[in-house]
mmCIF file of C-alpha atoms and ligand atoms in Angstrom:
data_model
loop_
_atom_site.group_PDB
_atom_site.id
_atom_site.type_symbol
_atom_site.label_atom_id
_atom_site.label_comp_id
_atom_site.label_asym_id
_atom_site.label_seq_id
_atom_site.Cartn_x
_atom_site.Cartn_y
_atom_site.Cartn_z
ATOM 1 C CA MET I 154 178.622 62.168 13.268
ATOM 2 C CA SER I 155 179.847 65.739 13.668
ATOM 3 C CA ASP I 156 181.045 67.001 17.081
ATOM 4 C CA LYS I 157 178.264 69.570 17.132
ATOM 5 C CA LYS I 158 175.659 66.873 16.588
ATOM 6 C CA LYS I 159 177.272 64.659 19.274
ATOM 7 C CA SER I 160 177.244 67.406 21.867
ATOM 8 C CA GLU I 161 173.630 68.248 21.039
ATOM 9 C CA LEU I 162 172.597 64.655 21.461
ATOM 10 C CA GLN I 163 174.557 64.435 24.722
ATOM 11 C CA SER I 164 172.922 67.524 26.178
ATOM 12 C CA GLU I 165 169.520 66.187 25.146
ATOM 13 C CA LEU I 166 170.315 62.895 26.892
ATOM 14 C CA VAL I 167 171.221 64.626 30.147
ATOM 15 C CA GLY I 168 168.157 66.813 29.847
ATOM 16 C CA GLU I 169 169.957 70.052 28.982
ATOM 17 C CA MET I 170 168.363 72.503 26.635
ATOM 18 C CA SER I 171 170.092 72.382 23.253
ATOM 19 C CA SER I 172 170.801 75.606 21.422
ATOM 20 C CA ALA I 173 169.844 74.036 18.093
ATOM 21 C CA ARG I 174 167.220 75.772 15.981
ATOM 22 C CA VAL I 175 164.577 73.141 15.335
ATOM 23 C CA GLY I 176 161.617 72.996 12.955
ATOM 24 C CA VAL I 177 158.428 70.973 13.472
ATOM 25 C CA PHE I 178 156.572 69.993 10.323
ATOM 26 C CA GLY I 179 153.418 67.957 10.898
ATOM 27 C CA GLY I 180 150.949 66.540 8.411
ATOM 28 C CA THR I 181 149.141 63.482 7.248
ATOM 29 C CA PHE I 182 151.624 62.761 4.450
ATOM 30 C CA ASN I 183 149.049 60.591 2.742
ATOM 31 C CA PRO I 184 151.064 60.364 0.516
ATOM 32 C CA LEU I 185 154.302 62.318 0.894
ATOM 33 C CA HIS I 186 154.792 64.565 -2.159
ATOM 34 C CA LEU I 187 157.202 67.103 -3.624
ATOM 35 C CA GLY I 188 155.294 70.007 -2.019
ATOM 36 C CA HIS I 189 156.265 68.624 1.412
ATOM 37 C CA LEU I 190 159.891 68.195 0.377
ATOM 38 C CA ALA I 191 160.073 71.714 -1.028
ATOM 39 C CA CYS I 192 158.590 73.142 2.193
ATOM 40 C CA VAL I 193 161.190 71.444 4.365
ATOM 41 C CA ARG I 194 164.147 72.337 2.157
ATOM 42 C CA THR I 195 163.085 75.957 1.656
ATOM 43 C CA VAL I 196 162.367 76.655 5.323
ATOM 44 C CA ARG I 197 165.524 74.924 6.543
ATOM 45 C CA SER I 198 167.798 76.933 4.326
ATOM 46 C CA ARG I 199 165.888 80.242 4.646
ATOM 47 C CA LEU I 200 165.736 80.124 8.456
ATOM 48 C CA ASN I 201 169.018 78.340 8.865
ATOM 49 C CA LEU I 202 167.508 75.579 10.996
ATOM 50 C CA ASP I 203 169.719 72.806 12.328
ATOM 51 C CA ARG I 204 167.071 70.168 11.815
ATOM 52 C CA ILE I 205 163.408 69.704 11.054
ATOM 53 C CA HIS I 206 161.242 67.028 12.645
ATOM 54 C CA VAL I 207 158.762 65.647 10.128
ATOM 55 C CA ILE I 208 155.911 64.295 12.245
ATOM 56 C CA PRO I 209 153.160 62.239 10.613
ATOM 57 C CA ALA I 210 149.896 62.644 12.546
ATOM 58 C CA ALA I 211 148.098 59.645 14.003
ATOM 59 C CA GLN I 212 144.846 61.480 13.251
ATOM 60 C CA ASN I 213 144.601 65.110 12.203
ATOM 61 C CA PRO I 214 141.787 66.586 14.350
ATOM 62 C CA ARG I 215 140.766 68.865 11.471
ATOM 63 C CA LYS I 216 140.574 66.194 8.761
ATOM 64 C CA PRO I 217 138.190 63.247 8.562
ATOM 65 C CA ARG I 218 139.768 59.815 8.482
ATOM 66 C CA THR I 219 140.033 58.556 4.911
ATOM 67 C CA GLU I 220 141.038 55.274 3.319
ATOM 68 C CA GLY I 221 144.763 54.832 2.851
ATOM 69 C CA PRO I 222 148.008 53.392 4.155
ATOM 70 C CA SER I 223 148.637 52.431 7.765
ATOM 71 C CA ASP I 224 150.492 54.734 10.184
ATOM 72 C CA GLN I 225 153.655 52.686 9.720
ATOM 73 C CA GLU I 226 153.377 52.916 5.941
ATOM 74 C CA ARG I 227 153.007 56.723 6.079
ATOM 75 C CA LEU I 228 156.041 56.847 8.367
ATOM 76 C CA GLU I 229 157.980 54.681 5.945
ATOM 77 C CA MET I 230 157.041 56.949 3.005
ATOM 78 C CA CYS I 231 158.470 59.875 4.980
ATOM 79 C CA ARG I 232 161.654 57.958 5.826
ATOM 80 C CA ILE I 233 162.163 57.038 2.180
ATOM 81 C CA GLY I 234 161.296 60.502 0.866
ATOM 82 C CA PHE I 235 163.553 62.404 3.274
ATOM 83 C CA GLU I 236 166.445 59.958 3.263
ATOM 84 C CA GLY I 237 168.577 62.251 1.125
ATOM 85 C CA GLU I 238 168.331 65.094 3.675
ATOM 86 C CA GLY I 239 170.628 63.269 6.111
ATOM 87 C CA GLU I 240 170.741 64.441 9.711
ATOM 88 C CA HIS I 241 168.877 67.663 8.879
ATOM 89 C CA VAL I 242 165.544 65.884 8.781
ATOM 90 C CA VAL I 243 164.316 63.606 11.545
ATOM 91 C CA VAL I 244 161.258 61.539 10.691
ATOM 92 C CA ASP I 245 159.639 61.482 14.087
ATOM 93 C CA ASP I 246 156.949 58.993 15.172
ATOM 94 C CA ARG I 247 155.924 60.695 18.443
ATOM 95 C CA GLU I 248 152.357 61.486 17.301
ATOM 96 C CA ILE I 249 151.865 57.982 15.974
ATOM 97 C CA ARG I 250 153.200 56.499 19.226
ATOM 98 C CA ARG I 251 150.901 58.797 21.201
ATOM 99 C CA GLY I 252 147.889 57.729 19.096
ATOM 100 C CA GLY I 253 144.443 59.346 19.112
ATOM 101 C CA LEU I 254 143.903 62.885 17.843
ATOM 102 C CA SER I 255 147.220 64.580 17.128
ATOM 103 C CA TYR I 256 147.027 68.007 18.698
ATOM 104 C CA THR I 257 149.917 70.288 17.754
ATOM 105 C CA ALA I 258 149.946 71.936 21.208
ATOM 106 C CA THR I 259 150.624 68.543 22.833
ATOM 107 C CA THR I 260 153.366 67.781 20.311
ATOM 108 C CA LEU I 261 155.067 71.133 20.930
ATOM 109 C CA GLU I 262 154.847 70.530 24.687
ATOM 110 C CA SER I 263 156.764 67.307 24.149
ATOM 111 C CA PHE I 264 159.683 69.385 22.805
ATOM 112 C CA MET I 265 159.731 71.683 25.842
ATOM 113 C CA HIS I 266 162.593 69.897 27.585
ATOM 114 C CA GLU I 267 164.692 69.581 24.427
ATOM 115 C CA VAL I 268 164.372 72.939 22.734
ATOM 116 C CA ALA I 269 163.749 76.434 24.095
ATOM 117 C CA PRO I 270 160.572 77.973 22.605
ATOM 118 C CA GLU I 271 162.552 80.774 20.948
ATOM 119 C CA ASN I 272 164.461 78.105 19.002
ATOM 120 C CA LEU I 273 161.432 76.032 18.022
ATOM 121 C CA TYR I 274 159.665 76.730 14.700
ATOM 122 C CA LEU I 275 156.251 75.350 13.767
ATOM 123 C CA ILE I 276 156.037 75.105 9.971
ATOM 124 C CA ILE I 277 152.645 75.153 8.253
ATOM 125 C CA GLY I 278 151.395 75.734 4.707
ATOM 126 C CA MET I 279 149.329 78.803 3.835
ATOM 127 C CA ASP I 280 146.175 76.633 3.507
ATOM 128 C CA GLN I 281 146.534 75.789 7.213
ATOM 129 C CA PHE I 282 147.007 79.413 8.204
ATOM 130 C CA ASP I 283 143.528 80.324 6.913
ATOM 131 C CA ASP I 284 141.924 78.745 10.000
ATOM 132 C CA PHE I 285 144.940 78.694 12.298
ATOM 133 C CA ASP I 286 143.063 80.734 14.927
ATOM 134 C CA ARG I 287 140.689 77.775 15.384
ATOM 135 C CA TRP I 288 143.410 75.231 16.177
ATOM 136 C CA HIS I 289 143.027 73.492 19.534
ATOM 137 C CA ARG I 290 144.783 75.500 22.322
ATOM 138 C CA ILE I 291 146.088 78.113 19.918
ATOM 139 C CA ASP I 292 147.271 80.304 22.849
ATOM 140 C CA ARG I 293 149.492 77.471 24.021
ATOM 141 C CA ILE I 294 150.850 76.876 20.508
ATOM 142 C CA LEU I 295 151.823 80.530 20.277
ATOM 143 C CA GLU I 296 153.714 80.297 23.564
ATOM 144 C CA LEU I 297 155.630 77.181 22.614
ATOM 145 C CA ALA I 298 156.965 77.914 19.127
ATOM 146 C CA ASN I 299 157.592 80.539 16.502
ATOM 147 C CA VAL I 300 155.365 80.100 13.469
ATOM 148 C CA VAL I 301 156.569 79.856 9.877
ATOM 149 C CA VAL I 302 153.964 79.933 7.123
ATOM 150 C CA VAL I 303 154.925 78.741 3.662
ATOM 151 C CA SER I 304 153.232 79.887 0.444
ATOM 152 C CA ARG I 305 151.025 77.407 -1.392
ATOM 153 C CA PRO I 306 149.397 77.741 -4.828
ATOM 154 C CA GLY I 307 145.798 78.933 -4.547
ATOM 155 C CA HIS I 308 146.389 80.744 -1.234
ATOM 156 C CA VAL I 309 147.514 84.362 -1.089
ATOM 157 C CA LEU I 310 150.076 85.400 1.510
ATOM 158 C CA PRO I 311 148.679 88.182 3.730
ATOM 159 C CA VAL I 312 149.874 91.713 3.134
ATOM 160 C CA SER I 313 148.468 93.285 6.274
ATOM 161 C CA LEU I 314 146.672 92.308 9.467
ATOM 162 C CA VAL I 315 143.296 92.665 7.712
ATOM 163 C CA ASP I 316 144.132 89.513 5.729
ATOM 164 C CA PHE I 317 144.723 87.473 8.912
ATOM 165 C CA PRO I 318 142.212 85.042 10.413
ATOM 166 C CA GLU I 319 140.206 87.198 12.787
ATOM 167 C CA GLY I 320 141.008 85.286 15.960
ATOM 168 C CA LEU I 321 144.735 85.590 15.377
ATOM 169 C CA ARG I 322 144.912 89.375 15.195
ATOM 170 C CA GLU I 323 144.474 89.783 18.964
ATOM 171 C CA HIS I 324 147.561 87.616 19.523
ATOM 172 C CA LEU I 325 149.827 89.876 17.484
ATOM 173 C CA ASP I 326 151.796 92.824 18.734
ATOM 174 C CA ASP I 327 153.129 93.827 15.391
ATOM 175 C CA PHE I 328 153.166 92.791 11.731
ATOM 176 C CA ASP I 329 155.184 94.327 8.954
ATOM 177 C CA ARG I 330 156.475 93.033 5.611
ATOM 178 C CA GLY I 331 155.838 89.371 6.196
ATOM 179 C CA PHE I 332 157.218 89.379 9.719
ATOM 180 C CA GLY I 333 155.243 89.529 12.963
ATOM 181 C CA GLN I 334 155.658 89.370 16.696
ATOM 182 C CA PHE I 335 153.146 87.584 18.893
ATOM 183 C CA ARG I 336 152.278 88.939 22.360
ATOM 184 C CA SER I 337 153.732 85.674 23.716
ATOM 185 C CA GLY I 338 157.158 86.776 22.460
ATOM 186 C CA ARG I 339 157.242 84.244 19.625
ATOM 187 C CA THR I 340 157.599 85.320 16.000
ATOM 188 C CA LEU I 341 155.558 84.850 12.844
ATOM 189 C CA GLU I 342 157.218 84.652 9.470
ATOM 190 C CA PHE I 343 155.926 84.106 5.931
ATOM 191 C CA VAL I 344 158.201 82.311 3.516
ATOM 192 C CA ARG I 345 157.580 82.372 -0.213
ATOM 193 C CA MET I 346 158.696 79.224 -1.971
ATOM 194 C CA PRO I 347 158.542 78.203 -5.637
ATOM 195 C CA ASP I 348 155.011 76.946 -6.398
ATOM 196 C CA VAL I 349 154.598 73.193 -6.210
ATOM 197 C CA ASP I 350 151.036 72.733 -7.345
ATOM 198 C CA VAL I 351 150.158 69.420 -5.779
ATOM 199 C CA SER I 352 148.016 68.116 -2.967
ATOM 200 C CA ALA I 353 147.829 64.719 -1.313
ATOM 201 C CA SER I 354 144.097 64.434 -2.060
ATOM 202 C CA GLU I 355 144.674 65.002 -5.775
ATOM 203 C CA LEU I 356 147.494 62.443 -5.725
ATOM 204 C CA ARG I 357 145.292 59.847 -4.040
ATOM 205 C CA LYS I 358 142.793 60.249 -6.871
ATOM 206 C CA ARG I 359 145.549 59.921 -9.484
ATOM 207 C CA LEU I 360 146.939 56.802 -7.847
ATOM 208 C CA ARG I 361 143.516 55.172 -7.594
ATOM 209 C CA THR I 362 142.737 55.785 -11.237
ATOM 210 C CA GLY I 363 146.190 54.653 -12.395
ATOM 211 C CA ARG I 364 147.250 58.085 -13.700
ATOM 212 C CA SER I 365 150.872 59.151 -13.658
ATOM 213 C CA VAL I 366 152.268 60.664 -10.450
ATOM 214 C CA GLU I 367 155.940 60.926 -11.379
ATOM 215 C CA LYS I 368 155.847 64.732 -11.593
ATOM 216 C CA TYR I 369 154.616 64.974 -8.006
ATOM 217 C CA MET I 370 156.639 62.543 -5.879
ATOM 218 C CA THR I 371 160.099 61.031 -5.779
ATOM 219 C CA ILE I 372 160.597 57.815 -7.686
ATOM 220 C CA GLU I 373 161.523 56.021 -4.443
ATOM 221 C CA VAL I 374 158.230 56.946 -2.777
ATOM 222 C CA GLU I 375 156.313 55.966 -5.905
ATOM 223 C CA GLU I 376 158.098 52.608 -5.989
ATOM 224 C CA TYR I 377 157.283 52.006 -2.327
ATOM 225 C CA ILE I 378 153.593 52.765 -2.985
ATOM 226 C CA LYS I 379 153.567 50.348 -5.920
ATOM 227 C CA SER I 380 155.440 47.597 -4.075
ATOM 228 C CA LYS I 381 152.950 47.746 -1.195
ATOM 229 C CA GLY I 382 149.904 48.110 -3.450
ATOM 230 C CA LEU I 383 148.839 51.256 -1.568
ATOM 231 C CA TYR I 384 145.955 53.431 -2.829
ATOM 232 C CA GLY I 385 144.389 50.580 -4.803
ATOM 233 C CA PRO I 386 140.650 50.711 -5.508
ATOM 234 C CA ILE I 387 138.541 49.795 -2.480
ATOM 235 C CA GLY I 388 135.883 48.134 -4.671
ATOM 236 C CA PRO I 389 137.147 44.571 -4.105
ATOM 237 C CA ARG I 390 136.877 44.993 -0.320
ATOM 238 C CA ILE I 391 133.353 46.347 -0.563
ATOM 239 C CA GLY I 392 132.132 43.671 -2.945
ATOM 240 C CA ASP I 393 128.964 44.003 -4.980
ATOM 241 C CA GLY I 394 128.017 47.686 -5.483
ATOM 242 C CA GLU I 395 124.261 47.213 -5.256
ATOM 243 C CA SER I 396 124.440 45.345 -1.949
ATOM 244 C CA PHE I 397 126.815 48.016 -0.647
ATOM 245 C CA ALA I 398 124.374 50.769 -1.633
ATOM 246 C CA ARG I 399 121.550 48.931 0.134
ATOM 247 C CA PHE I 400 123.722 48.420 3.220
ATOM 248 C CA CYS I 401 124.531 52.153 3.432
ATOM 249 C CA ALA I 402 120.887 53.054 2.842
ATOM 250 C CA GLU I 403 119.974 50.970 5.928
ATOM 251 C CA ALA I 404 122.481 52.970 7.992
ATOM 252 C CA LEU I 405 120.784 56.174 6.806
ATOM 253 C CA PHE I 406 117.275 54.895 7.565
ATOM 254 C CA ALA I 407 118.399 53.800 11.023
ATOM 255 C CA LYS I 408 119.509 57.367 11.761
ATOM 256 C CA LYS I 409 116.226 58.794 10.434
ATOM 257 C CA GLY I 410 117.569 59.963 7.080
ATOM 258 C CA LEU I 411 114.818 61.388 4.874
ATOM 259 C CA GLN I 412 114.018 60.580 1.242
ATOM 260 C CA VAL I 413 116.785 58.008 0.953
ATOM 261 C CA ARG I 414 117.281 56.930 -2.661
ATOM 262 C CA ALA I 415 119.909 54.719 -4.280
ATOM 263 C CA TYR I 416 120.753 54.590 -7.983
ATOM 264 C CA ASP I 417 122.647 52.267 -10.268
ATOM 265 C CA LEU I 418 124.442 54.670 -12.634
ATOM 266 C CA ARG I 419 126.474 52.172 -14.620
ATOM 267 C CA GLU I 420 124.686 53.091 -17.859
ATOM 268 C CA LEU I 421 125.555 56.779 -17.394
ATOM 269 C CA THR I 422 128.883 58.606 -17.681
ATOM 270 C CA SER I 423 129.249 59.237 -13.987
ATOM 271 C CA PRO I 424 132.246 59.364 -11.632
ATOM 272 C CA SER I 425 130.834 56.431 -9.660
ATOM 273 C CA GLU I 426 128.814 53.326 -10.509
ATOM 274 C CA TYR I 427 126.307 53.832 -7.719
ATOM 275 C CA ALA I 428 124.958 56.868 -5.887
ATOM 276 C CA LEU I 429 123.077 57.251 -2.667
ATOM 277 C CA ILE I 430 121.229 60.403 -1.708
ATOM 278 C CA ALA I 431 119.443 61.418 1.492
ATOM 279 C CA SER I 432 118.376 64.495 3.421
ATOM 280 C CA GLY I 433 118.831 65.581 7.007
ATOM 281 C CA THR I 434 116.578 67.954 8.929
ATOM 282 C CA SER I 435 119.474 70.213 10.021
ATOM 283 C CA THR I 436 123.164 70.617 9.298
ATOM 284 C CA ARG I 437 123.868 68.634 12.489
ATOM 285 C CA HIS I 438 121.582 65.844 11.392
ATOM 286 C CA THR I 439 123.301 65.806 7.990
ATOM 287 C CA VAL I 440 126.719 65.386 9.610
ATOM 288 C CA ALA I 441 125.344 62.720 11.978
ATOM 289 C CA LEU I 442 123.966 60.787 8.982
ATOM 290 C CA ALA I 443 127.379 60.896 7.296
ATOM 291 C CA GLU I 444 129.026 59.688 10.511
ATOM 292 C CA ALA I 445 126.532 56.841 10.783
ATOM 293 C CA VAL I 446 127.368 55.620 7.277
ATOM 294 C CA GLN I 447 131.116 55.883 7.919
ATOM 295 C CA LYS I 448 130.817 53.934 11.173
ATOM 296 C CA ALA I 449 128.627 51.207 9.692
ATOM 297 C CA VAL I 450 130.998 50.761 6.721
ATOM 298 C CA LYS I 451 134.053 50.756 8.963
ATOM 299 C CA ASP I 452 132.501 48.145 11.284
ATOM 300 C CA GLU I 453 131.301 45.887 8.479
ATOM 301 C CA PHE I 454 134.017 46.246 5.805
ATOM 302 C CA ASN I 455 136.904 47.907 7.672
ATOM 303 C CA VAL I 456 136.969 50.611 4.994
ATOM 304 C CA PHE I 457 137.071 54.416 5.295
ATOM 305 C CA PRO I 458 135.868 56.733 2.497
ATOM 306 C CA GLN I 459 138.469 57.806 -0.079
ATOM 307 C CA SER I 460 137.444 61.372 0.610
ATOM 308 C CA VAL I 461 134.960 63.266 2.766
ATOM 309 C CA GLU I 462 133.755 66.758 1.948
ATOM 310 C CA GLY I 463 131.424 69.281 3.525
ATOM 311 C CA VAL I 464 131.403 68.125 7.163
ATOM 312 C CA SER I 465 132.492 71.484 8.519
ATOM 313 C CA GLU I 466 129.318 73.157 7.149
ATOM 314 C CA GLY I 467 126.946 70.217 6.941
ATOM 315 C CA ARG I 468 124.928 71.628 4.017
ATOM 316 C CA TRP I 469 126.051 68.975 1.552
ATOM 317 C CA VAL I 470 128.242 66.162 2.826
ATOM 318 C CA LEU I 471 129.862 63.885 0.307
ATOM 319 C CA LEU I 472 131.409 60.492 1.049
ATOM 320 C CA ASP I 473 133.375 58.967 -1.801
ATOM 321 C CA TYR I 474 133.697 55.190 -1.644
ATOM 322 C CA GLY I 475 134.967 54.972 -5.231
ATOM 323 C CA ILE I 476 132.343 52.584 -6.530
ATOM 324 C CA MET I 477 129.635 54.639 -4.806
ATOM 325 C CA ILE I 478 129.241 58.253 -3.768
ATOM 326 C CA VAL I 479 126.940 59.196 -0.902
ATOM 327 C CA HIS I 480 125.372 62.667 -0.994
ATOM 328 C CA ILE I 481 123.682 63.880 2.160
ATOM 329 C CA PHE I 482 121.956 67.238 2.014
ATOM 330 C CA TYR I 483 120.511 69.632 4.491
ATOM 331 C CA ASP I 484 117.017 69.357 3.098
ATOM 332 C CA PHE I 485 116.472 72.553 1.053
ATOM 333 C CA VAL I 486 119.990 72.414 -0.443
ATOM 334 C CA ARG I 487 118.976 69.168 -2.158
ATOM 335 C CA GLN I 488 116.321 71.059 -4.173
ATOM 336 C CA GLU I 489 118.979 73.504 -5.422
ATOM 337 C CA TYR I 490 121.188 70.851 -7.005
ATOM 338 C CA ARG I 491 118.562 68.446 -8.377
ATOM 339 C CA LEU I 492 120.986 65.532 -8.671
ATOM 340 C CA GLU I 493 118.146 63.076 -9.097
ATOM 341 C CA GLU I 494 117.239 64.771 -12.371
ATOM 342 C CA LEU I 495 120.764 64.093 -13.624
ATOM 343 C CA TRP I 496 120.354 60.460 -12.638
ATOM 344 C CA ARG I 497 116.922 60.031 -14.298
ATOM 345 C CA GLU I 498 118.393 57.575 -16.802
ATOM 346 C CA GLY I 499 119.906 55.496 -14.006
ATOM 347 C CA ARG I 500 118.108 52.643 -12.249
ATOM 348 C CA ASP I 501 116.381 53.571 -8.997
ATOM 349 C CA LEU I 502 117.098 50.676 -6.617
ATOM 350 C CA GLY I 503 113.909 51.448 -4.688
ATOM 351 C CA VAL I 504 115.566 51.163 -1.264
ATOM 352 C CA LYS I 505 113.190 50.911 1.675
ATOM 353 C CA ASP I 506 113.572 51.122 5.425
ATOM 354 C CA SER I 507 113.540 47.417 6.336
ATOM 355 C CA VAL I 508 112.555 48.076 9.975
ATOM 356 C CA LEU I 509 109.585 50.179 8.883
ATOM 357 C CA GLU I 510 108.586 47.619 6.265
ATOM 358 C CA ALA I 511 108.755 44.819 8.829
ATOM 359 C CA ALA I 512 106.588 46.851 11.220
ATOM 360 C CA LYS I 513 104.058 47.469 8.427
ATOM 361 C CA GLY I 514 104.103 43.752 7.629
ATOM 362 C CA SER I 515 103.377 42.753 11.232
ATOM 363 C CA ARG I 516 100.488 45.263 11.413
ATOM 364 C CA ALA I 517 98.914 43.909 8.192
HETATM 365 P P1 ATP A 615 145.441 67.106 1.531
HETATM 366 O O1 ATP A 615 145.394 67.396 0.075
HETATM 367 O O2 ATP A 615 144.933 65.709 1.848
HETATM 368 O O3 ATP A 615 144.791 68.167 2.383
HETATM 369 P P2 ATP A 615 148.217 68.025 1.841
HETATM 370 O O4 ATP A 615 148.782 67.901 0.483
HETATM 371 O O5 ATP A 615 147.860 69.391 2.331
HETATM 372 O O6 ATP A 615 146.975 67.027 2.010
HETATM 373 P P3 ATP A 615 149.365 67.386 4.440
HETATM 374 O O7 ATP A 615 150.069 66.149 4.844
HETATM 375 O O8 ATP A 615 148.091 67.656 5.089
HETATM 376 O O9 ATP A 615 149.246 67.326 2.829
HETATM 377 O O10 ATP A 615 150.338 68.645 4.556
HETATM 378 C C1 ATP A 615 151.343 68.804 5.531
HETATM 379 C C2 ATP A 615 151.814 70.226 5.487
HETATM 380 O O11 ATP A 615 152.384 70.521 4.203
HETATM 381 C C3 ATP A 615 150.707 71.257 5.695
HETATM 382 O O12 ATP A 615 151.202 72.290 6.532
HETATM 383 C C4 ATP A 615 150.438 71.784 4.296
HETATM 384 O O13 ATP A 615 149.967 73.100 4.327
HETATM 385 C C5 ATP A 615 151.822 71.702 3.663
HETATM 386 N N1 ATP A 615 151.757 71.520 2.211
HETATM 387 C C6 ATP A 615 151.234 70.462 1.569
HETATM 388 N N2 ATP A 615 151.346 70.607 0.245
HETATM 389 C C7 ATP A 615 151.953 71.783 0.010
HETATM 390 C C8 ATP A 615 152.344 72.497 -1.184
HETATM 391 N N3 ATP A 615 152.090 72.010 -2.387
HETATM 392 N N4 ATP A 615 152.947 73.710 -1.031
HETATM 393 C C9 ATP A 615 153.164 74.193 0.211
HETATM 394 N N5 ATP A 615 152.827 73.577 1.371
HETATM 395 C C10 ATP A 615 152.215 72.377 1.281
#
C-alpha cells in the first residue's frame, strides 16, 4: 500500500477529513456492464479522482423492483468487474447494509465525516440527469457533493440552461460550456465519454433469451452470471402458464379491475405465451392494480416481474413475467391500442371473478 493511501486511511480512522478527491457512483448494476466501467474510468481520469466508490443500491427509489440476482450477487458482480481497477475503485456495500430505499442524499451524508463536500463527486449518467430535479432531497444532495454527468447514447448533453430539468435551474448560479456552479457552492460538470450503447435492461433480456452478451460485459462477469445461473427464465418457478394467468386475474378482480381478460397466445407469434389485460378507472387505479398483481405474485411465488413499464404515468402499465405479460390500461387508452384484436386468434381463457361468481351462486 502506498504511503499516501496509508495516511488517508489513518486520518479516516481517527476521524480526520481526508484531502482525497472521491467519486460516488451508485446504481442497480443488474447486471454490471461495460457502460458502467467506461463511466468510472473516464470520470476518474478526467477529474483526477483518487478513488471512486461504486455503490450498488438496495432498492432504487425511482425504479420498480424486478426479478434478478440477490444484493450479494450484484455486489459480487461489481467486485469481479472492477477488480482490475485496484485501489482506485472501492466496491462499497453501505446502501445494501442500510437496506430499504437507497436515497442518494442519505448515502452522501454518510461520507460527510470522511470527505469534505468540495472533494466529493456524485457521478450520474445523462439519463438520470433528465429528472434529477425530482430526486429525494435534491437541495441536500447539491450541498453535499459536486455533480458529474456523463454522456449516454440516446441522451443529448445540455448546451444551455434551457435544456436543464426545470427544477434544477433555480439551484444554479452559473452555467457555461459544460460547467456550472450551484448556489450551494458545489459544481456541475458534464463529461463526454465514448458511446457505450448498452443498458442493463437490454442485457437482462439478452441473458434470458440466451443471446450473446460478450460485447457488453467483461468475460469474468459473464462467467460469474453463468456459474450462478443468474437471469434464467422465471417460467419454472411460476409453473403452468394458464394457472398463473388465472391467479393474476384473481388479484385484478380483487382490486376491482375492469374487463379482465386472459389469453393463451401459444398459437400466435407473440413475445409471451399468455397475456392478461385489464382496465383501471384512473391512472392511480391502474398503478394500484399493477401493484396488487406484483404483491400477489411475490407472496405466492416469490417472483418479481422481469420488467415493469409505465408506472410513472399510469396510462398503460406493463408487467413482464416472461411467460405472461400483463397489460393494465387507464380505460380509454385501452381502446386506442386494441390489443384484443391482435389476440383474436388466441384462446380466451374466459376468466371470471370467483368471489362474484360464488355470490351469484349463493343467490341462485
Ligand atoms: P437499466 O437499463 O435497468 O435502467 P442501467 O444500464 O442504466 O440500468 P444502472 O445500474 O441503473 O444501469 O446505472 C448506474 C449508473 O450508470 C447510472 O448513473 C446510469 O446513468 C449510468 N450508466 C449506465 N449505463 C450507461 C452507459 N451505457 N453510458 C453511460 N452511463 C451509463
